[in-house]
Tab-separated table of C-alpha atoms and ligand atoms in Angstrom:
chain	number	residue	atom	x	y	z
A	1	UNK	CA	-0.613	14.937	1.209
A	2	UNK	CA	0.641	10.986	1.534
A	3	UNK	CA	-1.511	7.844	0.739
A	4	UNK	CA	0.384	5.083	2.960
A	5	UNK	CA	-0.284	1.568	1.945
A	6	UNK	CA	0.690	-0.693	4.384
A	7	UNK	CA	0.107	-4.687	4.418
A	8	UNK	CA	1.994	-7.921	5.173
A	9	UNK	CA	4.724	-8.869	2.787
A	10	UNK	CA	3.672	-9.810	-0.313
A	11	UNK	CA	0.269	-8.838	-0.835
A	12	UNK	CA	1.089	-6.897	-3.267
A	13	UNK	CA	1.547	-3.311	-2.263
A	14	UNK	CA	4.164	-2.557	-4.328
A	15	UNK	CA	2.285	-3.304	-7.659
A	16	UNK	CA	-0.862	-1.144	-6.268
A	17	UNK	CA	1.369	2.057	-5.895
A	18	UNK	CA	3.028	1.359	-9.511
A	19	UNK	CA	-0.268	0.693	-10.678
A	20	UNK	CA	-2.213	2.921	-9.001
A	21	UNK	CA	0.296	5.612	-9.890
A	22	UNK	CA	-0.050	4.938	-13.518
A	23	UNK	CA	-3.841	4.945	-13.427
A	24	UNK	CA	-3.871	8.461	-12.110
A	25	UNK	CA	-1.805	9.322	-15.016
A	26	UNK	CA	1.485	9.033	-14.202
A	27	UNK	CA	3.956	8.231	-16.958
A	28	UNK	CA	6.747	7.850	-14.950
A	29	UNK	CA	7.381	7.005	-11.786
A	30	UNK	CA	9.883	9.553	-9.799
A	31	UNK	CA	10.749	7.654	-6.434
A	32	UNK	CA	12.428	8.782	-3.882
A	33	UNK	CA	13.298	6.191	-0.621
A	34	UNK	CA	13.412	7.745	2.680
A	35	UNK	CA	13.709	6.748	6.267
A	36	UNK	CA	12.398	9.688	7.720
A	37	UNK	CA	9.339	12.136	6.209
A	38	UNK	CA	10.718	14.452	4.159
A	39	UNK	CA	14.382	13.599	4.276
A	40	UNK	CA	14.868	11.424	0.856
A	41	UNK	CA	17.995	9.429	0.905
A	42	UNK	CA	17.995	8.749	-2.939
A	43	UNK	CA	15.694	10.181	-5.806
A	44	UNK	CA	15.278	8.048	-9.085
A	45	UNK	CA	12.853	7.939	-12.189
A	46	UNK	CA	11.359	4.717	-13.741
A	47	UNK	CA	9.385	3.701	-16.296
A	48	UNK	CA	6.320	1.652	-15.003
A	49	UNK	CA	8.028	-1.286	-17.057
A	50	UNK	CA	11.239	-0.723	-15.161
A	51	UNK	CA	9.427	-0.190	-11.737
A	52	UNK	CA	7.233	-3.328	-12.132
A	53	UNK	CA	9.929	-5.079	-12.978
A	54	UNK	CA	12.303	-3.936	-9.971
A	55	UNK	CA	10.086	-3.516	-6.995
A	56	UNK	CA	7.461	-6.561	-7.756
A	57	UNK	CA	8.704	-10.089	-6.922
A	58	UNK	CA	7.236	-13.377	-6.055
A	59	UNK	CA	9.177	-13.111	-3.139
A	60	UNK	CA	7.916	-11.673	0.194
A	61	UNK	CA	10.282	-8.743	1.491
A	62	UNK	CA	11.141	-7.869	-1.872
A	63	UNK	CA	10.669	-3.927	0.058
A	64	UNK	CA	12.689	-2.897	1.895
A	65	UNK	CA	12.654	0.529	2.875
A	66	UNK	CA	9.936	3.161	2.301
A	67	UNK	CA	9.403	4.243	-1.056
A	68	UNK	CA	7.113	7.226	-2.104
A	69	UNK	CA	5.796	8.454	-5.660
A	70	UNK	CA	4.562	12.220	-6.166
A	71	UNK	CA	2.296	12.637	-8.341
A	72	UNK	CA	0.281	16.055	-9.571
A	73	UNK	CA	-3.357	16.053	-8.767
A	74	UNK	CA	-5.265	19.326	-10.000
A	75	UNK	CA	-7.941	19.708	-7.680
A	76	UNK	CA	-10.487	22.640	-9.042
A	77	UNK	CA	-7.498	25.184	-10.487
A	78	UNK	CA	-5.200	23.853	-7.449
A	79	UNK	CA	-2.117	21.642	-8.692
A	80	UNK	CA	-1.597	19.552	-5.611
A	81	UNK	CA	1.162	16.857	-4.737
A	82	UNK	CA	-0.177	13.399	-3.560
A	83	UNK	CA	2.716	10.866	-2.694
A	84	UNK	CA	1.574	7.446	-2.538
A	85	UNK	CA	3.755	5.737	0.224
A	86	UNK	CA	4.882	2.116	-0.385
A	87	UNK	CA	5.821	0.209	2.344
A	88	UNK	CA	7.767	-2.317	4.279
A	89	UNK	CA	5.599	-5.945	4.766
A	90	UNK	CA	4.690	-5.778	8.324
A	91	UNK	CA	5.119	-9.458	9.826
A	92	UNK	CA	4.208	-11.131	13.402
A	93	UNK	CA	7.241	-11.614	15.277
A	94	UNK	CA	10.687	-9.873	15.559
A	95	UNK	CA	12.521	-10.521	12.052
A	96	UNK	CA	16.024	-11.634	12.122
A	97	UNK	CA	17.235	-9.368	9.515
A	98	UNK	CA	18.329	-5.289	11.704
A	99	UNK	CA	17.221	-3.957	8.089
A	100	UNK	CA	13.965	-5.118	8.244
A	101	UNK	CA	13.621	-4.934	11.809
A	102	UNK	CA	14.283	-1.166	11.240
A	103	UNK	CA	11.976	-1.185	7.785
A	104	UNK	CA	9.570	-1.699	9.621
A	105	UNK	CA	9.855	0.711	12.478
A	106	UNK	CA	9.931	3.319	10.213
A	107	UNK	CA	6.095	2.127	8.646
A	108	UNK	CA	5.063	2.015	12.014
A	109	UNK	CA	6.059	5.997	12.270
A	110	UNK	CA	4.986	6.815	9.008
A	111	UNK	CA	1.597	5.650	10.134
A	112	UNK	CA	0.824	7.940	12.411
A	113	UNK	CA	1.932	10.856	9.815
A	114	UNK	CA	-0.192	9.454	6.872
A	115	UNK	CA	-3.523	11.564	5.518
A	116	UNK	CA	-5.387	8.484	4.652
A	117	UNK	CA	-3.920	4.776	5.380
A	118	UNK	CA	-4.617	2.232	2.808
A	119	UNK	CA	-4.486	-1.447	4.669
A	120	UNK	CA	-4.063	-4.266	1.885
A	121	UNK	CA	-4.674	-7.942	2.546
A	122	UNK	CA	-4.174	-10.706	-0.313
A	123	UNK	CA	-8.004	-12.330	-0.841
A	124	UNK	CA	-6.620	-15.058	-2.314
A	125	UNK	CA	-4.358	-16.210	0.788
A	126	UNK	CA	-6.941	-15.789	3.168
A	127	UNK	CA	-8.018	-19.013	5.319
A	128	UNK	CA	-4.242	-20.402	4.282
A	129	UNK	CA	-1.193	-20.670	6.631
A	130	UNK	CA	0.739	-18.546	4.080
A	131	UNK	CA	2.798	-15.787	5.527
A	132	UNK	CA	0.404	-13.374	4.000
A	133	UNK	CA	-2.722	-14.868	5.285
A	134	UNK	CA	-4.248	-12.178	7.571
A	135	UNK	CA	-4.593	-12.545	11.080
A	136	UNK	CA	-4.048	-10.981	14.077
A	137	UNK	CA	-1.543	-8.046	12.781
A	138	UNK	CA	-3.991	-6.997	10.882
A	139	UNK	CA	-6.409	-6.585	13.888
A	140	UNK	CA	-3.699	-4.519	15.304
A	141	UNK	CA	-3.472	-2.560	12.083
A	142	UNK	CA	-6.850	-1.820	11.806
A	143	UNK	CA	-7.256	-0.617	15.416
A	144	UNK	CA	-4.164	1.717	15.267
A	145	UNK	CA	-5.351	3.247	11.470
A	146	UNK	CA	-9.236	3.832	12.041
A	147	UNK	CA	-8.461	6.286	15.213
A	148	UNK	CA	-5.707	8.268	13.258
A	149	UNK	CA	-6.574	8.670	9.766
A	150	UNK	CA	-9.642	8.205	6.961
A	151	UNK	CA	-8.764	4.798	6.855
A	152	UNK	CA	-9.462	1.951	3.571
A	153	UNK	CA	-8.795	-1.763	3.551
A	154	UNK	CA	-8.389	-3.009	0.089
A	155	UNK	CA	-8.483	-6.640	-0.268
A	156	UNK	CA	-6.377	-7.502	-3.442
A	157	UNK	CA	-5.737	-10.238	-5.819
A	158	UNK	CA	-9.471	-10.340	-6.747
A	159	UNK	CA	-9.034	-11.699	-10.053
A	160	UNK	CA	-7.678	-15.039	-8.208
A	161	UNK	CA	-9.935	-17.665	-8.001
A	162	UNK	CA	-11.835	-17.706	-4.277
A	163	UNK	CA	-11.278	-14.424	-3.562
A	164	UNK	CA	-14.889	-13.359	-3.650
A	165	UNK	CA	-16.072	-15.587	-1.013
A	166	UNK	CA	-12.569	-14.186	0.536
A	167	UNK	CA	-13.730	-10.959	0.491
A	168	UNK	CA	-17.203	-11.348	2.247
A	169	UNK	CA	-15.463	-13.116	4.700
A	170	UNK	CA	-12.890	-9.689	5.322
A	171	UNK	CA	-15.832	-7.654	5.237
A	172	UNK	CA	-17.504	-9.898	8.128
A	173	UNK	CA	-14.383	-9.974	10.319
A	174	UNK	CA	-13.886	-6.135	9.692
A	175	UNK	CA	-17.208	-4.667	10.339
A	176	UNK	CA	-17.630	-1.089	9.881
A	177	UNK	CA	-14.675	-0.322	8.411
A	178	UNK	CA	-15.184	-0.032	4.367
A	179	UNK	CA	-13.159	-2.617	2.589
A	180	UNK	CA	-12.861	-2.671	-1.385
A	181	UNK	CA	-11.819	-5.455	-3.888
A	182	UNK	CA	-9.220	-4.200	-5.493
A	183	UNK	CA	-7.012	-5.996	-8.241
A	184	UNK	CA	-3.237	-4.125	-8.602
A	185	UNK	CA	-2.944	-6.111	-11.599
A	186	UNK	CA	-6.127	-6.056	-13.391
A	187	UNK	CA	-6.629	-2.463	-11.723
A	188	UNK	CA	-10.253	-3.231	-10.652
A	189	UNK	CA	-11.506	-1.075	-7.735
A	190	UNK	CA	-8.997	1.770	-8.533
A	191	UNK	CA	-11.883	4.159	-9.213
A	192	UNK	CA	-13.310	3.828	-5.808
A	193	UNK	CA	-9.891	3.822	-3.851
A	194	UNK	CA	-9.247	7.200	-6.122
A	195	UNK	CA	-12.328	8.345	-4.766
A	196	UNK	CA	-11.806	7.596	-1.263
A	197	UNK	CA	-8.021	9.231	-1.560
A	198	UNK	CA	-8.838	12.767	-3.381
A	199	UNK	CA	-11.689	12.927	-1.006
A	200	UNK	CA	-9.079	13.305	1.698
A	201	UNK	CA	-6.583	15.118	-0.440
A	202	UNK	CA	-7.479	18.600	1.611
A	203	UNK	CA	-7.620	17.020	5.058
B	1	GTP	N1	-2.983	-12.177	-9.525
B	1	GTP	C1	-2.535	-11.096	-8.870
B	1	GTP	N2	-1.250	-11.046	-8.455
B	1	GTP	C2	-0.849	-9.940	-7.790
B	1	GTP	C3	-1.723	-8.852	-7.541
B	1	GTP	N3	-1.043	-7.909	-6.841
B	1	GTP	C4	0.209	-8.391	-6.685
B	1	GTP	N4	0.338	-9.614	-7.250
B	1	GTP	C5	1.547	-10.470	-7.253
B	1	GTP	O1	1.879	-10.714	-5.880
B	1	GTP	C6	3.296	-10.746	-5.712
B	1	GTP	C7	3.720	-9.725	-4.660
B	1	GTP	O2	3.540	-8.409	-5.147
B	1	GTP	P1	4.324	-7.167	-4.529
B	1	GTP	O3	3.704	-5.951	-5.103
B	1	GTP	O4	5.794	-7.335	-4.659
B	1	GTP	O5	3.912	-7.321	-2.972
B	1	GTP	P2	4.353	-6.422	-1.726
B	1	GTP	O6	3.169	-6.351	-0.824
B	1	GTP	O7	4.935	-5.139	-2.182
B	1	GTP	O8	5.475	-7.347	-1.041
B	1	GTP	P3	6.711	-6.926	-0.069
B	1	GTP	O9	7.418	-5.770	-0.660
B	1	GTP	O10	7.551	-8.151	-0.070
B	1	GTP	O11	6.082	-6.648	1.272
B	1	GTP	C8	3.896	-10.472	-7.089
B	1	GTP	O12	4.201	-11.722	-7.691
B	1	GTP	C9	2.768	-9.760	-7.830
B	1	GTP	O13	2.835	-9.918	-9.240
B	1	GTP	C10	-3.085	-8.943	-8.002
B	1	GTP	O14	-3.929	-8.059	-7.824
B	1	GTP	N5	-3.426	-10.086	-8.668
B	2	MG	MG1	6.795	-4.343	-1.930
């Protein structure tokens, strides 16, 4: 079972799945980076300190390949697996960098593999002419997810100032599809995306 998040750069994806991780209980966070599902190219473990500290940055395309997190659900007596998928920024335009050219690819195929697709958008860029403003990629986003999987926008960065009248304006532009405030750093909404995620954990 695999939670993608996917986004533009920067909006903080990173520090949702590190985040998120942690909230559903996870001490540590064993990573594994992979181009391909189910073919890891390298397996580490972090602390959350240690994976805050290197996959976060100020910086947009600070990620740079997939990166996925198991972590044990139990479900009734069941012990399942849910990897949360962290993923490349997705940007208008053909990047200049092959890496990211091909980062991104490979979250474009991982969509269409994903049980539920979590779509993040920074509330507190919104309206702006910053990189991670959202705009017409994440029209195209939206379109592709709701036909192939239970789909979730979260609009982050709520504890920013703004981003409330930020997120009535995503919820206007997005009608019908459910969009939740979420904070990855304050963790605020993570009981309702947990909801949404185990609700689809048998799909
Ligand atoms: N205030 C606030 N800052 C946040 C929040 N989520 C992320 N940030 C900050 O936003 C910046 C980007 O966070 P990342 O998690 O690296 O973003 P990303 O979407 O993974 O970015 P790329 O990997 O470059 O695509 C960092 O400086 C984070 O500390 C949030 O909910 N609130
Ligand atoms: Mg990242």
């Amino acid at each position: 079972m695999e939670a993608l998040v996917i986004g533009k750069p920067n909006v903080g994806k990173s520090l949702f799945v590190i985040n998120f991780a942690a909230y559903l209980g996870v001490k540590e966070i064993r990573l594994q980076w992979t181009e391909r599902k189910e073919i890891p190219t390298k397996k580490i473990s972090l602390s959350l300190d240690e994976a805050r500290h290197k996959l976060v940055s100020q910086k947009p395309h600070k990620t740079l390949t997939i990166q996925s997190m198991s972590i044990e659900i139990m479900t009734g007596r069941q012990k399942k697996t849910l990897w949360i998928v962290d993923s490349v920024g997705l940007t208008e335009g053909i990047h200049h960098q092959a890496e990211i050219r091909q980062a991104m690819a490979n979250t474009l195929i991982r969509m269409g593999e994903a049980n539920v697709i979590l779509h993040m958008i920074d509330l507190s860029s919104v309206g702006s002419k910053r990189i991670e403003s959202f705009g017409p990629l994440d029209d195209e986003m939206a379109n592709y997810s709701k036909r192939i999987a239970p789909y979730l926008i979260l609009g982050n960065k709520i504890d920013k100032p703004g981003a409330i009248d930020n997120l009535h304006a995503v919820r206007e532009h997005f009608k019908g599809i459910p969009v939740i405030g979420v904070s990855a750093l304050t963790r605020r909404g993570f009981k309702e995306v947990k909801a949404f995620t185990l609700r689809h954990l048998d799909a």
